[in-house]
PDB file of C-alpha atoms in Angstrom:
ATOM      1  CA  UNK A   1      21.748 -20.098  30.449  1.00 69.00           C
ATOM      2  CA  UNK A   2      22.817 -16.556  30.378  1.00 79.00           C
ATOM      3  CA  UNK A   3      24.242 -17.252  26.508  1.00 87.00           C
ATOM      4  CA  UNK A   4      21.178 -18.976  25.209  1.00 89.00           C
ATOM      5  CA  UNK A   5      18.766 -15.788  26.296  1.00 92.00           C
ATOM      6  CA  UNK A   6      21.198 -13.364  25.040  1.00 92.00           C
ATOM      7  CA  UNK A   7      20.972 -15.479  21.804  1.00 93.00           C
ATOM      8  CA  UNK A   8      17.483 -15.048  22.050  1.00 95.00           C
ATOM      9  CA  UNK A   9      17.585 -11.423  22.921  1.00 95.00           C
ATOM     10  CA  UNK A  10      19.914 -11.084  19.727  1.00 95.00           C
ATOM     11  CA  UNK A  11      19.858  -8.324  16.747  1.00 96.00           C
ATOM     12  CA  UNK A  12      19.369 -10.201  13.752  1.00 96.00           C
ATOM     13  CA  UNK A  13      20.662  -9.332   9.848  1.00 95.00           C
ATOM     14  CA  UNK A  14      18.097  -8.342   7.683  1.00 92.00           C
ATOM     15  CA  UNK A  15      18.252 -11.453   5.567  1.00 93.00           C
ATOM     16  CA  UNK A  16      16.868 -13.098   9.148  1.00 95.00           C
ATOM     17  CA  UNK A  17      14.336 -10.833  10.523  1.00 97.00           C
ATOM     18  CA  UNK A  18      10.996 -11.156  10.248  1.00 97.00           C
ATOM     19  CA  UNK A  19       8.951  -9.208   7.088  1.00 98.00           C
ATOM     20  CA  UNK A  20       5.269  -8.746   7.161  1.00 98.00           C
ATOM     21  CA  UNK A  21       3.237  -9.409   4.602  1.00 98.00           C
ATOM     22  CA  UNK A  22      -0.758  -9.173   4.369  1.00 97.00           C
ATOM     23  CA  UNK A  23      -1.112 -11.827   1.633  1.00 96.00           C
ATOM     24  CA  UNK A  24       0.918 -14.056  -0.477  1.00 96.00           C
ATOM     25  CA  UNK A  25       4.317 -11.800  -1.920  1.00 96.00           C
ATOM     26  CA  UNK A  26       2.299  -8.312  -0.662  1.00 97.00           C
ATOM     27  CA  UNK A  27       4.863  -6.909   1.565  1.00 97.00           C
ATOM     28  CA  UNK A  28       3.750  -4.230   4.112  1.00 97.00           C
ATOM     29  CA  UNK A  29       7.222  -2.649   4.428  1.00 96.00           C
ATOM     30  CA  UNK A  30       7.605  -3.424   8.487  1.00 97.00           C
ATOM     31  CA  UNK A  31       9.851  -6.049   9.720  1.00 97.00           C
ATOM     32  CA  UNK A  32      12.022  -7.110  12.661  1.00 97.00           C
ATOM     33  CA  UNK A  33      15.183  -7.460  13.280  1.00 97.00           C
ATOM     34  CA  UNK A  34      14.599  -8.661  16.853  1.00 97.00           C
ATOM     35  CA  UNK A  35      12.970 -10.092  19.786  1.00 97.00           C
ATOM     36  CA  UNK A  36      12.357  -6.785  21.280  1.00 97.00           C
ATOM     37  CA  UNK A  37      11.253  -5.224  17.738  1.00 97.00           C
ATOM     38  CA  UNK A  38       9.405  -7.797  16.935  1.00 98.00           C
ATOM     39  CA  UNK A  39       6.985  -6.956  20.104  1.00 97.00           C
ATOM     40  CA  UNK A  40       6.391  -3.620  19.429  1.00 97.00           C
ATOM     41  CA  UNK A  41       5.173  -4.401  15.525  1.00 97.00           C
ATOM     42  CA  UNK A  42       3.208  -6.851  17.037  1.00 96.00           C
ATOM     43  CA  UNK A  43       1.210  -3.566  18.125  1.00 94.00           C
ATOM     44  CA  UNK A  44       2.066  -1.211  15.172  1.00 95.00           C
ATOM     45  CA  UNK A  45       1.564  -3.473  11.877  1.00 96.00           C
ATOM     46  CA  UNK A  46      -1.744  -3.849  10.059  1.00 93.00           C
ATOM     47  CA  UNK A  47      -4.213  -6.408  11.436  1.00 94.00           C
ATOM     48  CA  UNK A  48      -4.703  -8.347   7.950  1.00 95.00           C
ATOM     49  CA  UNK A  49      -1.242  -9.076   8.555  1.00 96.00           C
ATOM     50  CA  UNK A  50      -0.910 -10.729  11.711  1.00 96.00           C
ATOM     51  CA  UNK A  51      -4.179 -12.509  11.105  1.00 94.00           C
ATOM     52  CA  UNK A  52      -2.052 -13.914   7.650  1.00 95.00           C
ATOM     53  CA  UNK A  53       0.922 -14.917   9.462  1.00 96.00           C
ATOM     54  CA  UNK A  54      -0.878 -16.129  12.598  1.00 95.00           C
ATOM     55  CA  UNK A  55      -2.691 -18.624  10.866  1.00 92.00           C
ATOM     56  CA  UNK A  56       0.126 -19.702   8.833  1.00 94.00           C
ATOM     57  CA  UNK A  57       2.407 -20.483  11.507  1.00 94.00           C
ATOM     58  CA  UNK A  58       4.791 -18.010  10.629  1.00 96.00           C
ATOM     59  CA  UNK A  59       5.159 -16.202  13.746  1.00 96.00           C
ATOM     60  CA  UNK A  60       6.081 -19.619  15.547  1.00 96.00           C
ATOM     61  CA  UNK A  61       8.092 -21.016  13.354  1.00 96.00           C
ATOM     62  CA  UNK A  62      10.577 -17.608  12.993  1.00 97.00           C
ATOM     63  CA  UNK A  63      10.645 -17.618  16.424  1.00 97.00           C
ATOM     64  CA  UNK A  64      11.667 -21.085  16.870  1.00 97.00           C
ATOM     65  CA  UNK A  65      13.948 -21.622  14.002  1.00 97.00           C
ATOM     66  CA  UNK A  66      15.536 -18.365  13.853  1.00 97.00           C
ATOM     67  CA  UNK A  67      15.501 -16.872  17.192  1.00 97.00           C
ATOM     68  CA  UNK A  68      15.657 -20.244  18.819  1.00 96.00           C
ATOM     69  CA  UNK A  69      12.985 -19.441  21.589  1.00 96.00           C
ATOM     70  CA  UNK A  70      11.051 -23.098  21.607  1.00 96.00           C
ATOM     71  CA  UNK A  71       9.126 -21.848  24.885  1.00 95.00           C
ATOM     72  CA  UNK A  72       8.003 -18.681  22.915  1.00 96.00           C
ATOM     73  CA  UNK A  73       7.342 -20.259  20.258  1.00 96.00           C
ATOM     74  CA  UNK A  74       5.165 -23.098  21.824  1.00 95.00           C
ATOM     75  CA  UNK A  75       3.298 -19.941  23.563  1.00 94.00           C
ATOM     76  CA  UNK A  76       2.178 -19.209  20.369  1.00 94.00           C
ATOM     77  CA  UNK A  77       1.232 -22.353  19.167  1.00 93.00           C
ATOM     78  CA  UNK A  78      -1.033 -22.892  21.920  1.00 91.00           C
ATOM     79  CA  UNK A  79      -2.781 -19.530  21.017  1.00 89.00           C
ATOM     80  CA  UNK A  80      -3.604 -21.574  17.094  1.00 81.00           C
ATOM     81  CA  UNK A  81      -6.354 -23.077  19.161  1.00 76.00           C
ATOM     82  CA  UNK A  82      -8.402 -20.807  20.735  1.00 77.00           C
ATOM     83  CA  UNK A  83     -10.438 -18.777  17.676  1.00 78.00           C
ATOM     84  CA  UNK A  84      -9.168 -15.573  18.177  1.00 81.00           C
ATOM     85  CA  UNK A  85      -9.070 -12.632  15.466  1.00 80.00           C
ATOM     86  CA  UNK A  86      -8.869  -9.077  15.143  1.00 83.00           C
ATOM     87  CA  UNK A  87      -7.724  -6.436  17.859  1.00 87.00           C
ATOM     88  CA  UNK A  88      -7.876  -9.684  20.783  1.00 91.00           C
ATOM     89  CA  UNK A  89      -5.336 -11.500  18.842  1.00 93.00           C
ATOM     90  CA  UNK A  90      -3.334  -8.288  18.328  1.00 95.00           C
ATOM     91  CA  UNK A  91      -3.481  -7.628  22.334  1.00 94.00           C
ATOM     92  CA  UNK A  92      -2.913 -11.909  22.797  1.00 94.00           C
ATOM     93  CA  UNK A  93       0.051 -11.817  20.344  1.00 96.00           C
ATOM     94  CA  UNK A  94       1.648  -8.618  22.412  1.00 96.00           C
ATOM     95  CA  UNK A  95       0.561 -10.347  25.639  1.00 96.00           C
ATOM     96  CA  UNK A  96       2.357 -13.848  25.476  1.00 96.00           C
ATOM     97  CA  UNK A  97       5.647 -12.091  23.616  1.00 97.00           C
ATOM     98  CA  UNK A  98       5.722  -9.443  25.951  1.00 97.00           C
ATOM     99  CA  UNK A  99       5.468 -11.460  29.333  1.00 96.00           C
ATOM    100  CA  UNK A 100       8.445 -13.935  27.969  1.00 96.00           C
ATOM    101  CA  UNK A 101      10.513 -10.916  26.818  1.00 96.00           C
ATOM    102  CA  UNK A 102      10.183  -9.684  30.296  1.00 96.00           C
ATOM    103  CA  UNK A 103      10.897 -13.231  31.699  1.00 94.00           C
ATOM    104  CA  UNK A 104      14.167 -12.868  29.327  1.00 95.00           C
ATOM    105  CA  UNK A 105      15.306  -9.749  30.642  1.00 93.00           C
ATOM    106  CA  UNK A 106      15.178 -10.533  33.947  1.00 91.00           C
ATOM    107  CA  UNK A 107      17.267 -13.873  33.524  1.00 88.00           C
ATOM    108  CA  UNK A 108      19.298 -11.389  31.465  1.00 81.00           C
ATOM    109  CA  UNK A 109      19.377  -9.721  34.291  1.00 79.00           C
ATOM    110  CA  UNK A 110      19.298 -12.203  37.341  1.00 73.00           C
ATOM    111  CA  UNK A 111      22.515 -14.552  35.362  1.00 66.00           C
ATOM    112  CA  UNK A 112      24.768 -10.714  35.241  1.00 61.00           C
TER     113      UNK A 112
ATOM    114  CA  UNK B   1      22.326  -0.616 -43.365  1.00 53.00           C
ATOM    115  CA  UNK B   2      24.444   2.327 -41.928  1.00 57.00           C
ATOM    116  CA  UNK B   3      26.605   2.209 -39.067  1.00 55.00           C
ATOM    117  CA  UNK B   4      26.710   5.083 -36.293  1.00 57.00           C
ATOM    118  CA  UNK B   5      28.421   5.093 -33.168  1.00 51.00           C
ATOM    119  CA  UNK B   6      26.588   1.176 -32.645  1.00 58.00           C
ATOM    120  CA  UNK B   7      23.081   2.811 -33.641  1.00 61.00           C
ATOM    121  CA  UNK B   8      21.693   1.516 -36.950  1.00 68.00           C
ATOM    122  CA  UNK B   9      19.335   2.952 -39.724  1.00 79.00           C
ATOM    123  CA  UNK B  10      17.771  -0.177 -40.517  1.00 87.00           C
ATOM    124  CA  UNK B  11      16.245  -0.055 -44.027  1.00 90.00           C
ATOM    125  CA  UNK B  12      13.056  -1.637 -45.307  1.00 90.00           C
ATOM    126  CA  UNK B  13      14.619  -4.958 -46.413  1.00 93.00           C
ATOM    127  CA  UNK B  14      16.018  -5.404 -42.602  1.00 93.00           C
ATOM    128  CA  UNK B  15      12.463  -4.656 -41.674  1.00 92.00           C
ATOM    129  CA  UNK B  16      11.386  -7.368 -43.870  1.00 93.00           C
ATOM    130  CA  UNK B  17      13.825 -10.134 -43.067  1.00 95.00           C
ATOM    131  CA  UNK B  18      13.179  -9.396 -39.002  1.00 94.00           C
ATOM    132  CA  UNK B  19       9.259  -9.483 -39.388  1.00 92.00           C
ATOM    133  CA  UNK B  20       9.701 -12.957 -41.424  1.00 94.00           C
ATOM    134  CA  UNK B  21      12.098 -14.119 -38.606  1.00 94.00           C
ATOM    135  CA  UNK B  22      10.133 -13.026 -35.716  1.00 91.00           C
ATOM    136  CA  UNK B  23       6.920 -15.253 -37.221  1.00 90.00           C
ATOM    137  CA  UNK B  24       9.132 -18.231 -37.371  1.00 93.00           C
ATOM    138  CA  UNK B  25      13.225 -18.215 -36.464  1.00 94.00           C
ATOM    139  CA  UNK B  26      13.550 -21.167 -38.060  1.00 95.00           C
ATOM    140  CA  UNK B  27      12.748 -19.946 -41.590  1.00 95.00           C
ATOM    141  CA  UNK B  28      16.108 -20.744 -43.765  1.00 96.00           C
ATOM    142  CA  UNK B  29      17.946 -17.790 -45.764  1.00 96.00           C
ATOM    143  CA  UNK B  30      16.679 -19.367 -49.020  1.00 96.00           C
ATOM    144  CA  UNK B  31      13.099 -19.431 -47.987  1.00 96.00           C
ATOM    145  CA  UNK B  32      13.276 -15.944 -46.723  1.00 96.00           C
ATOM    146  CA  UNK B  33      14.921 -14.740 -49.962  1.00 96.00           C
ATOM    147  CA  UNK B  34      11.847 -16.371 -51.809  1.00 96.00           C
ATOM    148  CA  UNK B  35       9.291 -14.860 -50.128  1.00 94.00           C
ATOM    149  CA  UNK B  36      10.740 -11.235 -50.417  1.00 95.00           C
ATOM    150  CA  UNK B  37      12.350 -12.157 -53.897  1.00 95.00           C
ATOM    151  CA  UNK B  38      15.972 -11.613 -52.999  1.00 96.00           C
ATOM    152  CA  UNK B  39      19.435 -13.798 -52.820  1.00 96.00           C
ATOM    153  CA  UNK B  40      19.063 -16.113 -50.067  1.00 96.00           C
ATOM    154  CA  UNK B  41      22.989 -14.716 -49.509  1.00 97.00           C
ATOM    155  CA  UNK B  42      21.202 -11.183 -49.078  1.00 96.00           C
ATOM    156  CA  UNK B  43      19.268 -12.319 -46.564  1.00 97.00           C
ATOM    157  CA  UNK B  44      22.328 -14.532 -44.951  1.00 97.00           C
ATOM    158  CA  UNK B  45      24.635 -11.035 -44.940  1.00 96.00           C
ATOM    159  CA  UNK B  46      21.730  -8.893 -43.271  1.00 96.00           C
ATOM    160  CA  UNK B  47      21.207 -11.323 -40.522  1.00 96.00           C
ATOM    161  CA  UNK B  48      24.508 -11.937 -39.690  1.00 96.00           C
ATOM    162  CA  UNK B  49      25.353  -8.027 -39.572  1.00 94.00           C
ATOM    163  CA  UNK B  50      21.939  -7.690 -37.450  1.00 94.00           C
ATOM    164  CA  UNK B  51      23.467 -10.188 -35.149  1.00 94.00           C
ATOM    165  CA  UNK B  52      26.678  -8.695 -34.570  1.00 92.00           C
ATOM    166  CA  UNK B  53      25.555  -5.674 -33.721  1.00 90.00           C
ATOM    167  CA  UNK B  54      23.034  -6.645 -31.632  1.00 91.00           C
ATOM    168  CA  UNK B  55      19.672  -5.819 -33.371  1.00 91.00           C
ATOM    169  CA  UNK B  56      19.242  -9.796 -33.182  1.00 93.00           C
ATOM    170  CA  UNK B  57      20.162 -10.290 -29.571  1.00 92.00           C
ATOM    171  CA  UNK B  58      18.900 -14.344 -29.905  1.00 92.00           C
ATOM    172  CA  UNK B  59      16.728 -17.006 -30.684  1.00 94.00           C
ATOM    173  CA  UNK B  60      14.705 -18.931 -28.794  1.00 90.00           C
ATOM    174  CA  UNK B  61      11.603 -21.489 -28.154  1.00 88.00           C
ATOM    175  CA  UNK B  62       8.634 -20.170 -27.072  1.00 84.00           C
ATOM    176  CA  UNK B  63       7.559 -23.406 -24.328  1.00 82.00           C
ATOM    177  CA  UNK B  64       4.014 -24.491 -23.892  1.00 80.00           C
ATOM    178  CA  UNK B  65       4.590 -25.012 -20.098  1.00 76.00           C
ATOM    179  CA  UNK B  66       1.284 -26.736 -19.558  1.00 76.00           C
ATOM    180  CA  UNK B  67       1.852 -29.160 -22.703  1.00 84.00           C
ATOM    181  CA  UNK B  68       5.320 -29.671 -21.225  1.00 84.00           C
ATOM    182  CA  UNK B  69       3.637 -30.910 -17.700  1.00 80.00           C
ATOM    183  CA  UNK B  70       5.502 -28.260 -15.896  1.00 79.00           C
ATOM    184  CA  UNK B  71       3.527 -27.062 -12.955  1.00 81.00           C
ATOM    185  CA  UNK B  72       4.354 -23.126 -12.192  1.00 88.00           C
ATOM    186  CA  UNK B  73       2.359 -20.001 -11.318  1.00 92.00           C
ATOM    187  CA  UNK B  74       3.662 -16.637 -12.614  1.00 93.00           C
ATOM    188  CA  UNK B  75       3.017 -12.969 -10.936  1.00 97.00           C
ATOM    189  CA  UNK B  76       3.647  -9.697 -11.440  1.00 97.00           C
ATOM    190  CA  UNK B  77       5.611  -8.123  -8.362  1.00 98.00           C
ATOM    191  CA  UNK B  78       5.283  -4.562  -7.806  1.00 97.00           C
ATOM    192  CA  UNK B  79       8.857  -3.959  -5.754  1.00 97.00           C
ATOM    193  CA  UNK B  80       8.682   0.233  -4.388  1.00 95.00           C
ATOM    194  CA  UNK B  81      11.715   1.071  -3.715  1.00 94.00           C
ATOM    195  CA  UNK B  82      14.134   3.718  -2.233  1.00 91.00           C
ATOM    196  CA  UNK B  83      15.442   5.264  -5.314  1.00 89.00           C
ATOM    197  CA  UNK B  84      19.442   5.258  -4.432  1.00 89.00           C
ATOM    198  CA  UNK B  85      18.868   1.807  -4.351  1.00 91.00           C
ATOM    199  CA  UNK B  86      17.063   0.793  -7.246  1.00 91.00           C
ATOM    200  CA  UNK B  87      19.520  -0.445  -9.741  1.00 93.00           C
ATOM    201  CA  UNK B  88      21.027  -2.646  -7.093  1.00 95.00           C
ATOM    202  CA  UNK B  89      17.971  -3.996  -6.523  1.00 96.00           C
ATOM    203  CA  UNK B  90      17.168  -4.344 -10.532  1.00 96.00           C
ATOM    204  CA  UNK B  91      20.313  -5.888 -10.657  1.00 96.00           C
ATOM    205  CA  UNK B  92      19.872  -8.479  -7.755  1.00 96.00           C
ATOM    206  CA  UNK B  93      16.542  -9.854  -9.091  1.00 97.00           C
ATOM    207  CA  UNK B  94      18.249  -9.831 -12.566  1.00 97.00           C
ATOM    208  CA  UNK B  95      20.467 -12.686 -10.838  1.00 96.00           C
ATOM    209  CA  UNK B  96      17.669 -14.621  -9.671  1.00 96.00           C
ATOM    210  CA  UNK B  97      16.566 -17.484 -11.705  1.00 94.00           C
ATOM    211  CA  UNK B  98      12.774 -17.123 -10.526  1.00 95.00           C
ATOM    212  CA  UNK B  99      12.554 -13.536 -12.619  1.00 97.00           C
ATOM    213  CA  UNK B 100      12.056 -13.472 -15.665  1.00 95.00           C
ATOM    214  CA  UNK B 101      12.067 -10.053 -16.920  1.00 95.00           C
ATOM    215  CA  UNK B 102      12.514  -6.598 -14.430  1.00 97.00           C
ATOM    216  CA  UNK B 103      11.970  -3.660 -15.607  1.00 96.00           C
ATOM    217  CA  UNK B 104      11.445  -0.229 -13.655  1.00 92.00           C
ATOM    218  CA  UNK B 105       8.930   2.294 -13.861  1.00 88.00           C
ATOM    219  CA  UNK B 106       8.571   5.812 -12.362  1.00 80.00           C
ATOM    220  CA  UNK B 107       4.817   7.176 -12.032  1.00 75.00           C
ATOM    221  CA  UNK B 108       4.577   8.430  -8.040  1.00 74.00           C
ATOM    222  CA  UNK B 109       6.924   6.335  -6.771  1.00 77.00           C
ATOM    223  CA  UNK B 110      10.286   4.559  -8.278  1.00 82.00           C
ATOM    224  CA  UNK B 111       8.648   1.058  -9.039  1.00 92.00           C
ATOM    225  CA  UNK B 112      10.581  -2.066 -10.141  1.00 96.00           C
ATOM    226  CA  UNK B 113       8.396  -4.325 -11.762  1.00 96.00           C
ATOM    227  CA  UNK B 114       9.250  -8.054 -12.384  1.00 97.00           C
ATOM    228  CA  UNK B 115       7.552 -11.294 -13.925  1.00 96.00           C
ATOM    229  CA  UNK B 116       8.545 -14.159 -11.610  1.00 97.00           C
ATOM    230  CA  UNK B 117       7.566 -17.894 -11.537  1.00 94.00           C
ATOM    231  CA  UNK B 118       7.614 -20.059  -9.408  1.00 95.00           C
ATOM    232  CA  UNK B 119       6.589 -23.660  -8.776  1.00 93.00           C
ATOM    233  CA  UNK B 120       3.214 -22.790  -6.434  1.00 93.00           C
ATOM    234  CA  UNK B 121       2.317 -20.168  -4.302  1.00 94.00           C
ATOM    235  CA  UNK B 122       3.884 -20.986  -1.250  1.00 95.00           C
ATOM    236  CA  UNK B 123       7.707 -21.025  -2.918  1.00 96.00           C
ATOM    237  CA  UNK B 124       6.617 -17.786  -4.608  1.00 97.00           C
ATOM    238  CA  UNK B 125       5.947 -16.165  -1.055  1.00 96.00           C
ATOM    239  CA  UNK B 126       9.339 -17.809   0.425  1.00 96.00           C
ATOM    240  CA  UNK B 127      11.064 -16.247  -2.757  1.00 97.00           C
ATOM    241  CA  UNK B 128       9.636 -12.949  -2.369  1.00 97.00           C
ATOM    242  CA  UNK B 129      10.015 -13.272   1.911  1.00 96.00           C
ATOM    243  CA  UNK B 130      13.487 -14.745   1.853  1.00 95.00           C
ATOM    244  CA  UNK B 131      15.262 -12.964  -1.104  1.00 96.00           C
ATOM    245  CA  UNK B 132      13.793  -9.890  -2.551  1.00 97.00           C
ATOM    246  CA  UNK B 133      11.976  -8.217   0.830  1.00 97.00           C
ATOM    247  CA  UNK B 134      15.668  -8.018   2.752  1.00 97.00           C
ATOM    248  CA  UNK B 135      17.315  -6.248  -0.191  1.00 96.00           C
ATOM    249  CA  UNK B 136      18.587  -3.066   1.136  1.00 95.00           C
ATOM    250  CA  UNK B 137      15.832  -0.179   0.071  1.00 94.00           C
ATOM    251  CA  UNK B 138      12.814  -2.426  -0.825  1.00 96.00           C
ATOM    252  CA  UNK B 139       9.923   0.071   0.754  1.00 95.00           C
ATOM    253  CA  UNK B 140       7.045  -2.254   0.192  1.00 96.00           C
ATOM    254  CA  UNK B 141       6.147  -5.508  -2.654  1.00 97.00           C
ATOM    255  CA  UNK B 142       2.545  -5.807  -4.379  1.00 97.00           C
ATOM    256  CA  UNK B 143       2.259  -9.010  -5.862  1.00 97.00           C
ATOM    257  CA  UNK B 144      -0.248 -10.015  -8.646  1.00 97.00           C
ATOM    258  CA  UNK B 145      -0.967 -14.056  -9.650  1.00 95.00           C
ATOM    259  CA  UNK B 146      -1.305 -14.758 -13.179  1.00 94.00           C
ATOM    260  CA  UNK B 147      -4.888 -16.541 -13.563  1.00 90.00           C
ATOM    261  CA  UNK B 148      -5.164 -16.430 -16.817  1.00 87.00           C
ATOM    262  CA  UNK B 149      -2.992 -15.092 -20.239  1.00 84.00           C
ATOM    263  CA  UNK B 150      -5.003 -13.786 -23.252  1.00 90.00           C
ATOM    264  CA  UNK B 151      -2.299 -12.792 -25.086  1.00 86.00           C
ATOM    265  CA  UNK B 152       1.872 -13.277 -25.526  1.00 81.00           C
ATOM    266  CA  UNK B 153       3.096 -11.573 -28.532  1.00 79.00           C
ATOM    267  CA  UNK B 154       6.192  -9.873 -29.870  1.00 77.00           C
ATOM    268  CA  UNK B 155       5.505  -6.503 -30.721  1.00 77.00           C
ATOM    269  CA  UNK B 156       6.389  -6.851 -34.864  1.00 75.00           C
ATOM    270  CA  UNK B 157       8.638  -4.394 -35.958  1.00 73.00           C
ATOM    271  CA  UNK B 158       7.358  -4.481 -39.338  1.00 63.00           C
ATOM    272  CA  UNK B 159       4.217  -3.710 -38.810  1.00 58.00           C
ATOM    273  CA  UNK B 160       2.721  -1.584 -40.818  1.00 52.00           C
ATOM    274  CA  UNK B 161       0.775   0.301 -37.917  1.00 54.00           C
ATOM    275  CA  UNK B 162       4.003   0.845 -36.226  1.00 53.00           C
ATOM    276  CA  UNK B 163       5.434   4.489 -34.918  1.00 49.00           C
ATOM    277  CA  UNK B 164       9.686   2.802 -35.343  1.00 50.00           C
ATOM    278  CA  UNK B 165       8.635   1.325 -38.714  1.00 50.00           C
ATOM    279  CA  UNK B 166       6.342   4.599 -40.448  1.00 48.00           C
ATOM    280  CA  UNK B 167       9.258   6.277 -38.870  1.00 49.00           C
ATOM    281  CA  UNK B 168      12.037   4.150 -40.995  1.00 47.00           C
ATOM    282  CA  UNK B 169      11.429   4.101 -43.804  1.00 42.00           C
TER     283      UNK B 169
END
């Protein structure tokens, strides 16, 4: 267990981490290399972004192809449902990735 | 034509022969001798000198990708970019077969810009996600969609109008 969440937990190369973009090919200049970085730009990066990605399937699909989380990513899923936008799907988006990178820690922690 | 450390003084004849090649490339020596009433060997000697050296770097068909029922979408990408790394980054997009033509720019910033196509808009954002936003020192990428093109030309070098030809001759 303890392998697969460090795997999760894992610094990426930049040709794998994450690049936000607010539109088709506009790149913002932010990206993540990480699980951990990829939480905090969920709170720094402009909203017309995540709103873009979000609705594209982006976000889940990075996390479960590249990161491998299929939990975290099926978090996020879930969250295509409801019709949320704007700052509450900022604070929804930090919320879900947050609590599981917590969860991760700890296992981090509790397998040590 | 004179011959200077690989720059040329092109004289009014070369302008001549180049404007009648760059209407149509497929013009033969003869006809081009005709029209400018000179030995179509004339002409054959100044193109093959203009070749070799490089003021002819090729020839090629201009496609009609709608009439050839090739679907693609073409954009201008904006790519700012650190400038210590700007000529790596010219030269990796120079590499990929989805641009065109690169070219850099320096107004506030140190801008490479690039025509790219691609075969809809969704492989032009993986292209620009997966292989040009990773390259070490690209700050930030605007991209611009091609909706419509009122005008592809060559700029003529024998035109009349022209600053390199008044200057030539």
């Amino acid at each position: 267990m303890g392998e697969r969440v460090s795997r999760i937990l894992r610094n990426l190369s930049r040709e794998k981490a994450f690049y936000f973009f607010t539109s088709i090919g506009n790149y913002t200049g932010e990206s993540a290399a990480s699980l951990k970085e990829f939480m905090y730009k969920i709170n720094e990066v402009n909203e017309k972004s995540l709103v873009f990605h979000f609705h594209r399937g982006d976000f889940e699909k990075w996390i479960a192809e590249v990161l491998e989380d299929k939990e975290l990513a099926e978090g996020i899923r879930k969250m295509q449902k409801t019709d949320v936008t704007g700052d509450l799907l900022r604070s929804r988006l930090f919320e879900v990735i947050s609590k599981r990178y917590k969860q991760l820690i700890s296992q981090l922690r509790f397998v040590k | 034509m004179k011959v200077k450390n690989n720059a040329f003084d092109l004289d009014a004849l070369d302008f001549e022969i180049l404007e009648a090649l760059q209407e149509d490339a497929r013009r033969t020596y003869t006809a081009i001798g005709k029209r400018l009433g000179i030995a179509h060997s004339t002409v054959y000697d100044r193109v093959k000198r203009m070749e070799k050296y490089g003021v002819i770097k090729r020839y090629m068909a201009i496609v009609d990708y709608g009439k050839a029922g090739t679907k693609s979408i073409t954009a201008i990408m904006t790519v700012f970019t650190d400038p210590k790394e700007s000529e790596r980054v010219a030269e990796k997009l120079c590499g990929s077969p989805e641009v065109l033509e690169v070219y850099t720019s320096l107004s506030e910033e140190l801008l490479i810009i690039a025509k790219v196509v691609a075969e809809n808009q969704e492989s032009l954002h993986a292209f620009i996600a997966n292989s040009v936003a990773p390259l070490p020192g690209v700050l930030r990428i605007r991209t611009s969609t091609i909706t419509r093109k009122f005008k592809e030309a060559q700029f003529s070098v024998a035109n009349p109008e022209s600053y390199i030809y008044k200057k030539k001759i």
